[in-house]
Amino acid sequence: MRSRDGNSSITRAIWPLIFFSSFALLDAKEFIISYRYVVKDATLYNETLYISEAMQKCSGTPQEHLLLTTDKKNSLKDIIKNNEEEFIDFIHKLGLSVEHKEKTTNLINTSTTILTLKSTCFKVDFNDNFATIAPLK
Amino acid sequence: MKKIISLSIILGIASVSFIGCAQKTDRGPNSYRAMNQDCYEQKCIRNSLDETSDKASKPIKNIEVQREVPQDAPILEKNKTLRISVVGQGVAPTNTSSPAQAYALAKRAAVADSYRLIAEKVKGVYVEGDDLIQNMMVKRSSIRTSVTAMVKNANVIETNFKEGLCEVEMEIVLSHAQFGH
């Protein structure tokens, strides 16, 4: 039979780990993000990015993630605003649905292209200096 | 003497024409005329190869040999990838506040154009057109095209911005496994 003193050092070492990891788990949030932009006649016409915290828990497992620097900001909107180019590139990699319509009447051409990221749930882990964002599928 | 010369000339002409006819009949269905008139590309190549085999004695250089592809053969073969490359174009809006903003917006438009081109190449385009003709004159001619697709994992290769026009070269690598058949 082991003595209490013999095991105390191990439990002391494990408890902080459990404590902090539980905090880390609490810091993970889920967000619903959708993105859409419209190009008319080869010129960008409208671009929208919707970010909303998920009201219900999302299902699925995290896919490949993106690291964004937080600059001591807690809001995802602010973080994405600071890293806009990286995040938009990341969204493009995930896949966008393309909808293109073109009309030529009496040799005059007009076209509209709409690229859309449908509402997707992202898991976001906030840390001190960076946030990890990964889509759930 | 004159008679002998004229006879020899006539005989010479007759023999030359006879040889020509004999060569034409030897070629049979693979004659040049048949090759030029009614054949598709692959058939033409086959015919030209047959022509060259007839003239085996002469050394022939620079023969373009194409592999014949059956019509029902799959475009994406197993264990092989298909790389599709496109160049999309975008223009900056006129009411931009800085050249940097103009570049960013033009690039966004060019990327959208590239995505559209990829979708068109991979999935195809739906085309619809109609012409209105009145009193033997075309009153209105309209063509409508559309494409709808989902594009994933397309990569930007190169970006050029010159005189308000942004060109983005993008490529996508397709493999048989991606389609999961």
Short mmCIF file of N, CA and C in Angstrom, two decimals, chain B residues 50-139:
data_model
loop_
_atom_site.label_atom_id
_atom_site.label_comp_id
_atom_site.label_asym_id
_atom_site.label_seq_id
_atom_site.Cartn_x
_atom_site.Cartn_y
_atom_site.Cartn_z
N ASP B 50 -0.02 6.49 -93.01
CA ASP B 50 -0.07 5.48 -94.06
C ASP B 50 0.70 5.93 -95.29
N GLU B 51 0.53 7.23 -95.60
CA GLU B 51 1.25 7.80 -96.74
C GLU B 51 2.75 7.65 -96.55
N THR B 52 3.17 7.96 -95.32
CA THR B 52 4.61 7.88 -95.05
C THR B 52 5.11 6.44 -95.12
N SER B 53 4.27 5.49 -94.71
CA SER B 53 4.71 4.09 -94.76
C SER B 53 4.85 3.62 -96.21
N ASP B 54 4.04 4.23 -97.10
CA ASP B 54 4.18 3.89 -98.52
C ASP B 54 5.54 4.33 -99.05
N LYS B 55 5.97 5.50 -98.50
CA LYS B 55 7.25 6.01 -98.97
C LYS B 55 8.35 5.64 -97.97
N ALA B 56 8.43 4.39 -97.65
CA ALA B 56 9.36 3.95 -96.61
C ALA B 56 10.81 4.14 -97.00
N SER B 57 11.06 4.18 -98.28
CA SER B 57 12.46 4.29 -98.72
C SER B 57 13.06 5.65 -98.39
N LYS B 58 12.22 6.71 -98.35
CA LYS B 58 12.73 8.05 -98.10
C LYS B 58 12.77 8.33 -96.59
N PRO B 59 13.83 8.97 -96.12
CA PRO B 59 13.85 9.34 -94.70
C PRO B 59 12.91 10.52 -94.45
N ILE B 60 12.02 10.38 -93.46
CA ILE B 60 11.04 11.43 -93.17
C ILE B 60 11.27 11.94 -91.75
N LYS B 61 11.24 13.25 -91.63
CA LYS B 61 11.48 13.87 -90.32
C LYS B 61 10.23 14.60 -89.83
N ASN B 62 10.19 14.86 -88.51
CA ASN B 62 9.15 15.67 -87.86
C ASN B 62 7.73 15.17 -88.11
N ILE B 63 7.50 13.94 -87.84
CA ILE B 63 6.14 13.41 -87.97
C ILE B 63 5.46 13.55 -86.62
N GLU B 64 4.31 14.23 -86.61
CA GLU B 64 3.58 14.41 -85.36
C GLU B 64 2.68 13.21 -85.15
N VAL B 65 2.95 12.46 -84.10
CA VAL B 65 2.15 11.28 -83.82
C VAL B 65 1.25 11.58 -82.62
N GLN B 66 -0.03 11.46 -82.80
CA GLN B 66 -0.96 11.68 -81.70
C GLN B 66 -1.58 10.36 -81.30
N ARG B 67 -1.78 10.24 -79.96
CA ARG B 67 -2.41 9.04 -79.45
C ARG B 67 -3.91 9.13 -79.70
N GLU B 68 -4.45 8.11 -80.28
CA GLU B 68 -5.89 8.12 -80.54
C GLU B 68 -6.64 7.86 -79.24
N VAL B 69 -7.60 8.75 -78.92
CA VAL B 69 -8.39 8.62 -77.70
C VAL B 69 -9.79 8.19 -78.07
N PRO B 70 -10.25 7.08 -77.51
CA PRO B 70 -11.62 6.68 -77.81
C PRO B 70 -12.61 7.71 -77.24
N GLN B 71 -13.76 7.81 -77.90
CA GLN B 71 -14.72 8.84 -77.52
C GLN B 71 -15.27 8.66 -76.11
N ASP B 72 -15.43 7.42 -75.66
CA ASP B 72 -16.01 7.18 -74.34
C ASP B 72 -14.94 7.04 -73.25
N ALA B 73 -13.70 7.38 -73.55
CA ALA B 73 -12.63 7.26 -72.56
C ALA B 73 -12.79 8.34 -71.48
N PRO B 74 -12.53 7.99 -70.19
CA PRO B 74 -12.66 9.00 -69.14
C PRO B 74 -11.56 10.06 -69.23
N ILE B 75 -11.93 11.32 -68.94
CA ILE B 75 -10.96 12.41 -69.00
C ILE B 75 -9.98 12.29 -67.84
N LEU B 76 -10.52 11.94 -66.67
CA LEU B 76 -9.67 11.77 -65.48
C LEU B 76 -9.36 10.29 -65.31
N GLU B 77 -8.13 9.92 -65.55
CA GLU B 77 -7.74 8.53 -65.37
C GLU B 77 -7.28 8.31 -63.93
N LYS B 78 -7.35 7.06 -63.50
CA LYS B 78 -6.92 6.72 -62.14
C LYS B 78 -5.42 6.94 -62.01
N ASN B 79 -5.02 7.40 -60.83
CA ASN B 79 -3.60 7.66 -60.49
C ASN B 79 -2.97 8.74 -61.37
N LYS B 80 -3.81 9.57 -61.96
CA LYS B 80 -3.29 10.69 -62.75
C LYS B 80 -4.03 11.97 -62.34
N THR B 81 -3.34 13.09 -62.42
CA THR B 81 -3.97 14.37 -62.06
C THR B 81 -4.16 15.23 -63.31
N LEU B 82 -5.12 16.10 -63.21
CA LEU B 82 -5.42 17.02 -64.31
C LEU B 82 -5.28 18.44 -63.78
N ARG B 83 -4.37 19.19 -64.36
CA ARG B 83 -4.10 20.57 -63.89
C ARG B 83 -4.80 21.55 -64.83
N ILE B 84 -5.66 22.35 -64.26
CA ILE B 84 -6.39 23.35 -65.06
C ILE B 84 -5.92 24.73 -64.64
N SER B 85 -5.48 25.50 -65.59
CA SER B 85 -4.95 26.84 -65.31
C SER B 85 -5.76 27.89 -66.08
N VAL B 86 -6.11 28.96 -65.39
CA VAL B 86 -6.90 30.03 -66.01
C VAL B 86 -6.32 31.40 -65.62
N VAL B 87 -6.65 32.40 -66.41
CA VAL B 87 -6.27 33.78 -66.08
C VAL B 87 -7.53 34.63 -66.04
N GLY B 88 -7.85 35.12 -64.85
CA GLY B 88 -9.04 35.96 -64.67
C GLY B 88 -8.67 37.43 -64.67
N GLN B 89 -9.60 38.24 -65.13
CA GLN B 89 -9.34 39.68 -65.20
C GLN B 89 -10.35 40.46 -64.38
N GLY B 90 -9.88 41.51 -63.75
CA GLY B 90 -10.76 42.36 -62.95
C GLY B 90 -10.33 43.81 -63.06
N VAL B 91 -11.30 44.69 -62.96
CA VAL B 91 -11.03 46.12 -63.07
C VAL B 91 -11.40 46.80 -61.76
N ALA B 92 -10.62 47.79 -61.37
CA ALA B 92 -10.91 48.53 -60.15
C ALA B 92 -12.08 49.49 -60.39
N PRO B 93 -12.91 49.70 -59.39
CA PRO B 93 -13.98 50.70 -59.56
C PRO B 93 -13.40 52.10 -59.69
N THR B 94 -14.20 53.00 -60.22
CA THR B 94 -13.68 54.35 -60.47
C THR B 94 -13.59 55.20 -59.19
N ASN B 95 -14.44 54.87 -58.21
CA ASN B 95 -14.51 55.71 -57.00
C ASN B 95 -13.67 55.15 -55.85
N THR B 96 -12.43 54.81 -56.12
CA THR B 96 -11.57 54.29 -55.06
C THR B 96 -10.81 55.44 -54.40
N SER B 97 -10.51 55.23 -53.11
CA SER B 97 -9.85 56.31 -52.36
C SER B 97 -8.33 56.26 -52.47
N SER B 98 -7.78 55.10 -52.83
CA SER B 98 -6.32 55.00 -52.95
C SER B 98 -5.96 53.93 -53.97
N PRO B 99 -4.74 53.98 -54.51
CA PRO B 99 -4.32 52.92 -55.46
C PRO B 99 -4.31 51.54 -54.82
N ALA B 100 -4.02 51.50 -53.52
CA ALA B 100 -4.01 50.20 -52.82
C ALA B 100 -5.40 49.60 -52.78
N GLN B 101 -6.39 50.45 -52.53
CA GLN B 101 -7.78 49.96 -52.50
C GLN B 101 -8.20 49.50 -53.90
N ALA B 102 -7.78 50.27 -54.89
CA ALA B 102 -8.10 49.91 -56.28
C ALA B 102 -7.52 48.54 -56.62
N TYR B 103 -6.27 48.32 -56.17
CA TYR B 103 -5.61 47.03 -56.43
C TYR B 103 -6.37 45.89 -55.74
N ALA B 104 -6.72 46.12 -54.46
CA ALA B 104 -7.40 45.06 -53.69
C ALA B 104 -8.75 44.70 -54.32
N LEU B 105 -9.48 45.73 -54.73
CA LEU B 105 -10.81 45.47 -55.30
C LEU B 105 -10.71 44.82 -56.68
N ALA B 106 -9.74 45.28 -57.46
CA ALA B 106 -9.55 44.68 -58.79
C ALA B 106 -9.12 43.22 -58.68
N LYS B 107 -8.29 42.95 -57.67
CA LYS B 107 -7.84 41.56 -57.47
C LYS B 107 -9.02 40.66 -57.07
N ARG B 108 -9.89 41.20 -56.22
CA ARG B 108 -11.06 40.42 -55.80
C ARG B 108 -11.92 40.08 -57.02
N ALA B 109 -12.10 41.04 -57.89
CA ALA B 109 -12.90 40.82 -59.11
C ALA B 109 -12.22 39.81 -60.02
N ALA B 110 -10.89 39.90 -60.11
CA ALA B 110 -10.14 38.98 -60.97
C ALA B 110 -10.20 37.54 -60.44
N VAL B 111 -10.16 37.41 -59.11
CA VAL B 111 -10.27 36.07 -58.50
C VAL B 111 -11.64 35.47 -58.82
N ALA B 112 -12.67 36.30 -58.71
CA ALA B 112 -14.03 35.82 -59.03
C ALA B 112 -14.11 35.37 -60.49
N ASP B 113 -13.45 36.12 -61.37
CA ASP B 113 -13.44 35.76 -62.79
C ASP B 113 -12.71 34.43 -63.00
N SER B 114 -11.61 34.25 -62.26
CA SER B 114 -10.86 32.99 -62.37
C SER B 114 -11.71 31.81 -61.90
N TYR B 115 -12.43 32.02 -60.80
CA TYR B 115 -13.30 30.96 -60.29
C TYR B 115 -14.35 30.60 -61.33
N ARG B 116 -14.88 31.63 -61.96
CA ARG B 116 -15.89 31.41 -63.00
C ARG B 116 -15.30 30.61 -64.16
N LEU B 117 -14.07 30.96 -64.56
CA LEU B 117 -13.43 30.26 -65.68
C LEU B 117 -13.16 28.79 -65.33
N ILE B 118 -12.73 28.56 -64.08
CA ILE B 118 -12.50 27.18 -63.65
C ILE B 118 -13.81 26.39 -63.70
N ALA B 119 -14.86 27.02 -63.17
CA ALA B 119 -16.18 26.36 -63.17
C ALA B 119 -16.64 26.06 -64.59
N GLU B 120 -16.40 27.01 -65.47
CA GLU B 120 -16.79 26.80 -66.88
C GLU B 120 -16.02 25.64 -67.50
N LYS B 121 -14.73 25.56 -67.18
CA LYS B 121 -13.91 24.51 -67.79
C LYS B 121 -14.25 23.13 -67.24
N VAL B 122 -14.49 23.08 -65.93
CA VAL B 122 -14.71 21.77 -65.30
C VAL B 122 -16.15 21.30 -65.50
N LYS B 123 -17.08 22.21 -65.28
CA LYS B 123 -18.48 21.78 -65.28
C LYS B 123 -19.21 22.06 -66.58
N GLY B 124 -18.78 23.07 -67.30
CA GLY B 124 -19.46 23.40 -68.55
C GLY B 124 -20.37 24.60 -68.41
N VAL B 125 -20.82 25.11 -69.52
CA VAL B 125 -21.62 26.33 -69.54
C VAL B 125 -22.98 26.03 -70.16
N TYR B 126 -24.00 26.59 -69.55
CA TYR B 126 -25.33 26.50 -70.12
C TYR B 126 -25.53 27.72 -71.03
N VAL B 127 -25.82 27.48 -72.29
CA VAL B 127 -25.93 28.57 -73.27
C VAL B 127 -27.33 28.59 -73.86
N GLU B 128 -27.88 29.79 -73.94
CA GLU B 128 -29.21 29.94 -74.50
C GLU B 128 -29.20 31.21 -75.36
N GLY B 129 -29.71 31.13 -76.55
CA GLY B 129 -29.69 32.31 -77.42
C GLY B 129 -30.93 32.41 -78.27
N ASP B 130 -31.28 33.65 -78.60
CA ASP B 130 -32.40 33.82 -79.54
C ASP B 130 -32.20 35.08 -80.39
N ASP B 131 -32.64 34.99 -81.62
CA ASP B 131 -32.56 36.12 -82.55
C ASP B 131 -33.97 36.50 -82.99
N LEU B 132 -34.24 37.77 -83.04
CA LEU B 132 -35.53 38.25 -83.54
C LEU B 132 -35.30 38.87 -84.91
N ILE B 133 -35.96 38.29 -85.91
CA ILE B 133 -35.78 38.79 -87.27
C ILE B 133 -37.11 39.32 -87.79
N GLN B 134 -37.09 40.58 -88.23
CA GLN B 134 -38.29 41.22 -88.78
C GLN B 134 -37.93 41.82 -90.14
N ASN B 135 -38.77 41.59 -91.10
CA ASN B 135 -38.55 42.11 -92.46
C ASN B 135 -37.14 41.79 -92.97
N MET B 136 -36.77 40.54 -92.77
CA MET B 136 -35.48 40.04 -93.26
C MET B 136 -34.27 40.72 -92.58
N MET B 137 -34.50 41.32 -91.42
CA MET B 137 -33.40 41.98 -90.72
C MET B 137 -33.35 41.52 -89.26
N VAL B 138 -32.16 41.41 -88.74
CA VAL B 138 -32.01 41.03 -87.33
C VAL B 138 -32.35 42.24 -86.47
N LYS B 139 -33.45 42.13 -85.73
CA LYS B 139 -33.85 43.24 -84.85
C LYS B 139 -33.14 43.16 -83.51
#
